[in-house]
Coordinates of C-alpha atoms and ligand atoms in Angstrom, one line a residue:
M55 CA -20.4 117.9 14.8
N56 CA -19.6 115.8 11.7
K57 CA -18.6 117.9 8.8
P58 CA -21.3 117.7 6.1
I59 CA -20.3 116.2 2.6
I60 CA -22.4 117.0 -0.4
E61 CA -22.2 114.5 -3.3
V62 CA -23.7 115.2 -6.7
K63 CA -25.1 111.9 -7.8
D64 CA -25.0 111.1 -11.5
H65 CA -28.6 111.3 -12.9
G66 CA -29.9 111.6 -9.3
P67 CA -30.0 113.8 -6.1
Y68 CA -27.6 115.7 -4.0
Q69 CA -26.7 113.3 -1.2
I70 CA -25.7 114.9 2.0
T71 CA -24.0 113.1 4.9
G72 CA -23.0 114.5 8.2
K73 CA -24.9 116.9 10.5
F74 CA -26.3 120.0 9.0
Q75 CA -29.3 122.2 9.1
L76 CA -31.5 122.6 6.1
I77 CA -33.7 125.9 6.0
D78 CA -36.4 126.4 3.5
S79 CA -37.6 129.7 1.9
N80 CA -40.1 130.2 4.5
G81 CA -37.5 129.9 7.4
N82 CA -38.7 126.3 8.2
K83 CA -35.8 124.4 9.8
Y84 CA -34.9 120.7 9.2
E85 CA -32.4 119.2 11.7
T86 CA -30.7 116.2 10.1
E87 CA -28.1 113.7 11.5
S88 CA -28.2 111.2 8.8
D89 CA -27.9 110.7 5.1
V90 CA -30.4 113.0 3.2
S91 CA -31.0 113.3 -0.5
L92 CA -32.2 116.5 -2.1
C93 CA -34.0 116.5 -5.3
R94 CA -32.0 117.7 -8.4
C95 CA -34.5 116.6 -11.1
G96 CA -37.3 119.0 -9.9
Q97 CA -40.0 116.2 -10.0
S98 CA -40.1 114.9 -6.3
D99 CA -43.5 115.1 -4.7
N100 CA -41.6 115.5 -1.3
K101 CA -39.4 118.5 -2.2
P102 CA -36.8 119.5 -1.2
F103 CA -36.2 115.9 -0.6
C104 CA -35.6 113.2 -3.3
D105 CA -38.5 110.6 -3.5
G106 CA -36.9 108.4 -6.4
T107 CA -38.9 109.9 -9.1
H108 CA -35.7 110.8 -11.0
E109 CA -35.5 107.1 -11.9
E110 CA -39.0 106.9 -13.4
I111 CA -38.4 110.0 -15.5
D112 CA -34.9 108.9 -16.6
F113 CA -33.5 112.1 -15.3
S114 CA -30.1 112.7 -17.0
S115 CA -27.4 114.8 -15.6
A116 CA -23.8 114.2 -14.7
P117 CA -22.1 117.6 -14.2
R118 CA -18.5 117.9 -13.6
A119 CA -16.7 121.0 -12.3
K120 CA -14.5 122.8 -14.7
K121 CA -12.4 123.9 -11.9
L122 CA -11.9 122.8 -8.3
L123 CA -12.4 125.3 -5.7
I124 CA -9.8 123.7 -3.5
E125 CA -7.3 120.9 -4.0
V126 CA -8.4 117.8 -2.0
Ligands
FES595 S1 -33.5 113.8 -7.8 FE1 -34.7 112.2 -7.0 S2 -36.7 112.7 -7.3 FE2 -35.6 114.4 -8.1

């Protein structure tokens, strides 16, 4: 299994690479094996996935961690 990596994209979604399982609040499971982008702006019509709407609404968010959890 490829270790999943989650990248917070500036002004865009969370981009996840690697194999992981996504479970929604109803317990529905989504198996993934390729890149997936999860909506961070809250405006996607295909939540929890990003559909590109963040570009249309000029979503602006570029958070930076104040403290790293682990040293890389
Ligand atoms: S982050 Fe892309 S539609 Fe919300």
